[in-house]
Tab-separated table of C-alpha atoms in Angstrom:
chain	number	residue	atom	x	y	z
A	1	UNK	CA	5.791	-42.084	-14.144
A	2	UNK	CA	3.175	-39.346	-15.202
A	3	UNK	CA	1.405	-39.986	-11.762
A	4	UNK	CA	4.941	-39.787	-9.600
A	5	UNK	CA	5.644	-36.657	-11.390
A	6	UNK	CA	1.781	-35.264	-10.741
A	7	UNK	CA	2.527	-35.878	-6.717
A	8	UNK	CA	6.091	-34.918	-6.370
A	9	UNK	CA	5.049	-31.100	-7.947
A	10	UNK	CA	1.448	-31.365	-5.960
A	11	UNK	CA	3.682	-31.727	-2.367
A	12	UNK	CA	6.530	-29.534	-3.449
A	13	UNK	CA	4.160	-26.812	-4.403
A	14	UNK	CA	2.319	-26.928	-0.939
A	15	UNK	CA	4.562	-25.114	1.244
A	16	UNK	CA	4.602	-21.794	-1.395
A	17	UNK	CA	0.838	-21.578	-0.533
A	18	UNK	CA	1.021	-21.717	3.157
A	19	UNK	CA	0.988	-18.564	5.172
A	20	UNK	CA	1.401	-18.277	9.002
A	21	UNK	CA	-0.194	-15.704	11.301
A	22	UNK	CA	2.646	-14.792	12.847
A	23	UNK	CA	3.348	-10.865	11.517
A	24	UNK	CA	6.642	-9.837	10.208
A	25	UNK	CA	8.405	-7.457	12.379
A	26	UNK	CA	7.805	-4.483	9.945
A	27	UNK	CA	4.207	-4.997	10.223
A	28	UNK	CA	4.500	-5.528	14.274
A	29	UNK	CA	6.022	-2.129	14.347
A	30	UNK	CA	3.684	-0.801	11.667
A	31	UNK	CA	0.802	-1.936	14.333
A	32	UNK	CA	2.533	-0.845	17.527
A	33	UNK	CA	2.721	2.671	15.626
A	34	UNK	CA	-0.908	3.117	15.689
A	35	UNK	CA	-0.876	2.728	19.418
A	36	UNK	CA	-1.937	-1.209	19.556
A	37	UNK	CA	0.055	-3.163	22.317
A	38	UNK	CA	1.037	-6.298	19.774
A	39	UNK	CA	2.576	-8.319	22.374
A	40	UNK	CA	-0.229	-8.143	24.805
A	41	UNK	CA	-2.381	-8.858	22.293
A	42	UNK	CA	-0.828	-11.605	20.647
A	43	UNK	CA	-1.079	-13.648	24.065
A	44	UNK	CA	-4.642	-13.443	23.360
A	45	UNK	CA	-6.768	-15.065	21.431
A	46	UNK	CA	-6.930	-13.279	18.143
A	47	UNK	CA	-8.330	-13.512	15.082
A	48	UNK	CA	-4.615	-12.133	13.063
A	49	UNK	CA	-7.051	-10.564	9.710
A	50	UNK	CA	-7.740	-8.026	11.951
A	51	UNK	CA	-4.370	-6.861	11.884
A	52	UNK	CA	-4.037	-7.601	8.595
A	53	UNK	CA	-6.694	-5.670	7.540
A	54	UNK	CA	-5.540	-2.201	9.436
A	55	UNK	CA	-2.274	-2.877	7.003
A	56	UNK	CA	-4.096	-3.095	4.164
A	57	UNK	CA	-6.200	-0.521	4.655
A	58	UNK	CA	-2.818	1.632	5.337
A	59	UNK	CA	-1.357	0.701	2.491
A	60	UNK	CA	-4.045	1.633	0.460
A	61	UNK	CA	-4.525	4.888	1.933
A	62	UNK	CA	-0.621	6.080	1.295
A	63	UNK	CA	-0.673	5.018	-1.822
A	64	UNK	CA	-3.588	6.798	-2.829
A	65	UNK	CA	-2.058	9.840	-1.171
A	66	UNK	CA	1.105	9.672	-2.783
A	67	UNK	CA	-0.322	9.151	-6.520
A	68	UNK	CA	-2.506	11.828	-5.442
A	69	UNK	CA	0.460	14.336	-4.625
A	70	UNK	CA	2.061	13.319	-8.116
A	71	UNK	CA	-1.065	14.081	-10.114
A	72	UNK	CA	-1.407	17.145	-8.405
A	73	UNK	CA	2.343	18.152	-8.599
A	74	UNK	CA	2.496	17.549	-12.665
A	75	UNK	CA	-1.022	19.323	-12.521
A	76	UNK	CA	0.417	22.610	-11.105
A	77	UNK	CA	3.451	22.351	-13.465
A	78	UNK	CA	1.585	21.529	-16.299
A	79	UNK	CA	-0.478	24.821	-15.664
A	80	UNK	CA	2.164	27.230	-14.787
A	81	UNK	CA	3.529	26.271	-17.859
A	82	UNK	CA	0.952	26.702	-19.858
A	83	UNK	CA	0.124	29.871	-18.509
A	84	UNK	CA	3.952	31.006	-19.149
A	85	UNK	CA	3.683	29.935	-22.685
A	86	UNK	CA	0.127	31.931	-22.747
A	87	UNK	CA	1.895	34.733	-21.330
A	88	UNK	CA	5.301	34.930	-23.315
A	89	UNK	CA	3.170	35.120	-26.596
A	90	UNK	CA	4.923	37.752	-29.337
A	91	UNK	CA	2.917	40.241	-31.225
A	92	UNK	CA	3.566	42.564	-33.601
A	93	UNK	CA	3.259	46.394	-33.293
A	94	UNK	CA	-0.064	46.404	-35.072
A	95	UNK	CA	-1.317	43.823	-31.549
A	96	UNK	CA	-2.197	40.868	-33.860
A	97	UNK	CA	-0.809	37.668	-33.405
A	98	UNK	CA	1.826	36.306	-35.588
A	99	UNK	CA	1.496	32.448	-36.984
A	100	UNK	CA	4.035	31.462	-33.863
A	101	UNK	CA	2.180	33.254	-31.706
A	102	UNK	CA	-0.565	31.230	-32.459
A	103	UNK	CA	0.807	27.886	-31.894
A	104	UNK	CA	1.813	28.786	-28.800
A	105	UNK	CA	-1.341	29.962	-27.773
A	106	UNK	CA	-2.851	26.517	-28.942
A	107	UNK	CA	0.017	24.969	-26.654
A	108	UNK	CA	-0.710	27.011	-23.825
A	109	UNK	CA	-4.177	26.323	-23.496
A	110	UNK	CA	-3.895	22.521	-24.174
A	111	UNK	CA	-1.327	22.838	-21.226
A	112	UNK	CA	-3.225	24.592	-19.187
A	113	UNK	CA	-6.421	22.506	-19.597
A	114	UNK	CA	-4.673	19.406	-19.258
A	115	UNK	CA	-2.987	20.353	-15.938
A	116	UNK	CA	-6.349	21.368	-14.468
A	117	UNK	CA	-7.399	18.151	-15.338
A	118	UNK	CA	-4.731	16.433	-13.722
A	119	UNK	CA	-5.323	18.554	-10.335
A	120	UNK	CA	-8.716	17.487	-10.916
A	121	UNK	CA	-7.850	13.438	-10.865
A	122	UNK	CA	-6.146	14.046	-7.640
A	123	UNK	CA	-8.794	15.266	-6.003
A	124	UNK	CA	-10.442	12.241	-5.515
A	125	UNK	CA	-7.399	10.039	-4.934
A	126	UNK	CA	-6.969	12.344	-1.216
A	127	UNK	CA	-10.692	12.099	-0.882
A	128	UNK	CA	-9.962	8.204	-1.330
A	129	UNK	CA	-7.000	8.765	0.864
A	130	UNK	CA	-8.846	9.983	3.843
A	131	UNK	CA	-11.916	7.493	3.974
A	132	UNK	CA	-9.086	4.698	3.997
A	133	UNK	CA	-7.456	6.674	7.256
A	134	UNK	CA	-10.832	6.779	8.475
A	135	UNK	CA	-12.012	3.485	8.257
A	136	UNK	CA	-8.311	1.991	9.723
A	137	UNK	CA	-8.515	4.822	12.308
A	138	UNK	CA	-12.310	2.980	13.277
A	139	UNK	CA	-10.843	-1.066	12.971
A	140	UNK	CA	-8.486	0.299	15.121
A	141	UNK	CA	-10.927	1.776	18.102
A	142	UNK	CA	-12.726	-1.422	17.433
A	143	UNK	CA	-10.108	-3.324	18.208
A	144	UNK	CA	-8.963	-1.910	21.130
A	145	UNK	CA	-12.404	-1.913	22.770
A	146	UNK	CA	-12.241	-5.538	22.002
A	147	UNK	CA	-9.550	-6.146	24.183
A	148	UNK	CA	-9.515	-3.485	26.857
């Protein structure tokens, strides 16, 4: 019974590991928009990871850029208002700083630092970003020398 059991999940399970070649339409279109014929290619023969491998390397590059562009856009919030709470600090005539005027100097510099900080994490993700567009950009010059 144990064995029946073992064989029945073993051949039912089979078909969730199997992938075909054949691209989604998405991804055809994804391909065609980098200026690759798909159809005259696909006649061909072609090995299909090197398709799959422009995709990935797409979709690594946008999301780098767009957790890039968030990092960046909290950084530059995070700074302006820290400088804002640096700036709207109270003092009394005698130019010395009160005990809330303090604290919010504390606050405004933590802000501050920890927005540049955050500008400074996205730097590298567009760095990242751009050697990903590079290296798809050269798979897919490679590729089309391949066939051409």
């Amino acid at each position: 019974m144990k064995t029946r059991i073992c064989i029945i999940l073993l051949f039912s399970s089979i078909p969730i590991v199997l992938h075909g070649q054949e691209l989604k339409p998405r991804q055809i279109r994804k391909i065609e928009s980098f200026g690759i014929d798909y159809n005259r290619l696909r006649n061909e023969n072609i090995d299909y990871n090197n398709f799959a491998e422009i995709l990935i390397l797409d979709r690594k590059r946008k999301k780098n850029k767009t957790i890039g562009y968030v990092f960046s856009s909290v950084g530059l919030l995070t700074v302006t208002g820290g400088i804002l709470a640096l700036t709207n600090i109270k003092s009394n005539p005698n130019n010395d700083m009160d005990e809330s005027g303090a604290y919010q100097a504390v606050i405004g510099g933590i802000l501050t630092s920890i927005g540049a900080i955050e500008i400074g994490v996205s730097i590298p993700l567009f760095i990242s970003s751009k050697k990903r567009k590079n290296e798809r950009n050269q798979r897919i010059i490679e590729l089309k020398q391949n066939f051409e």
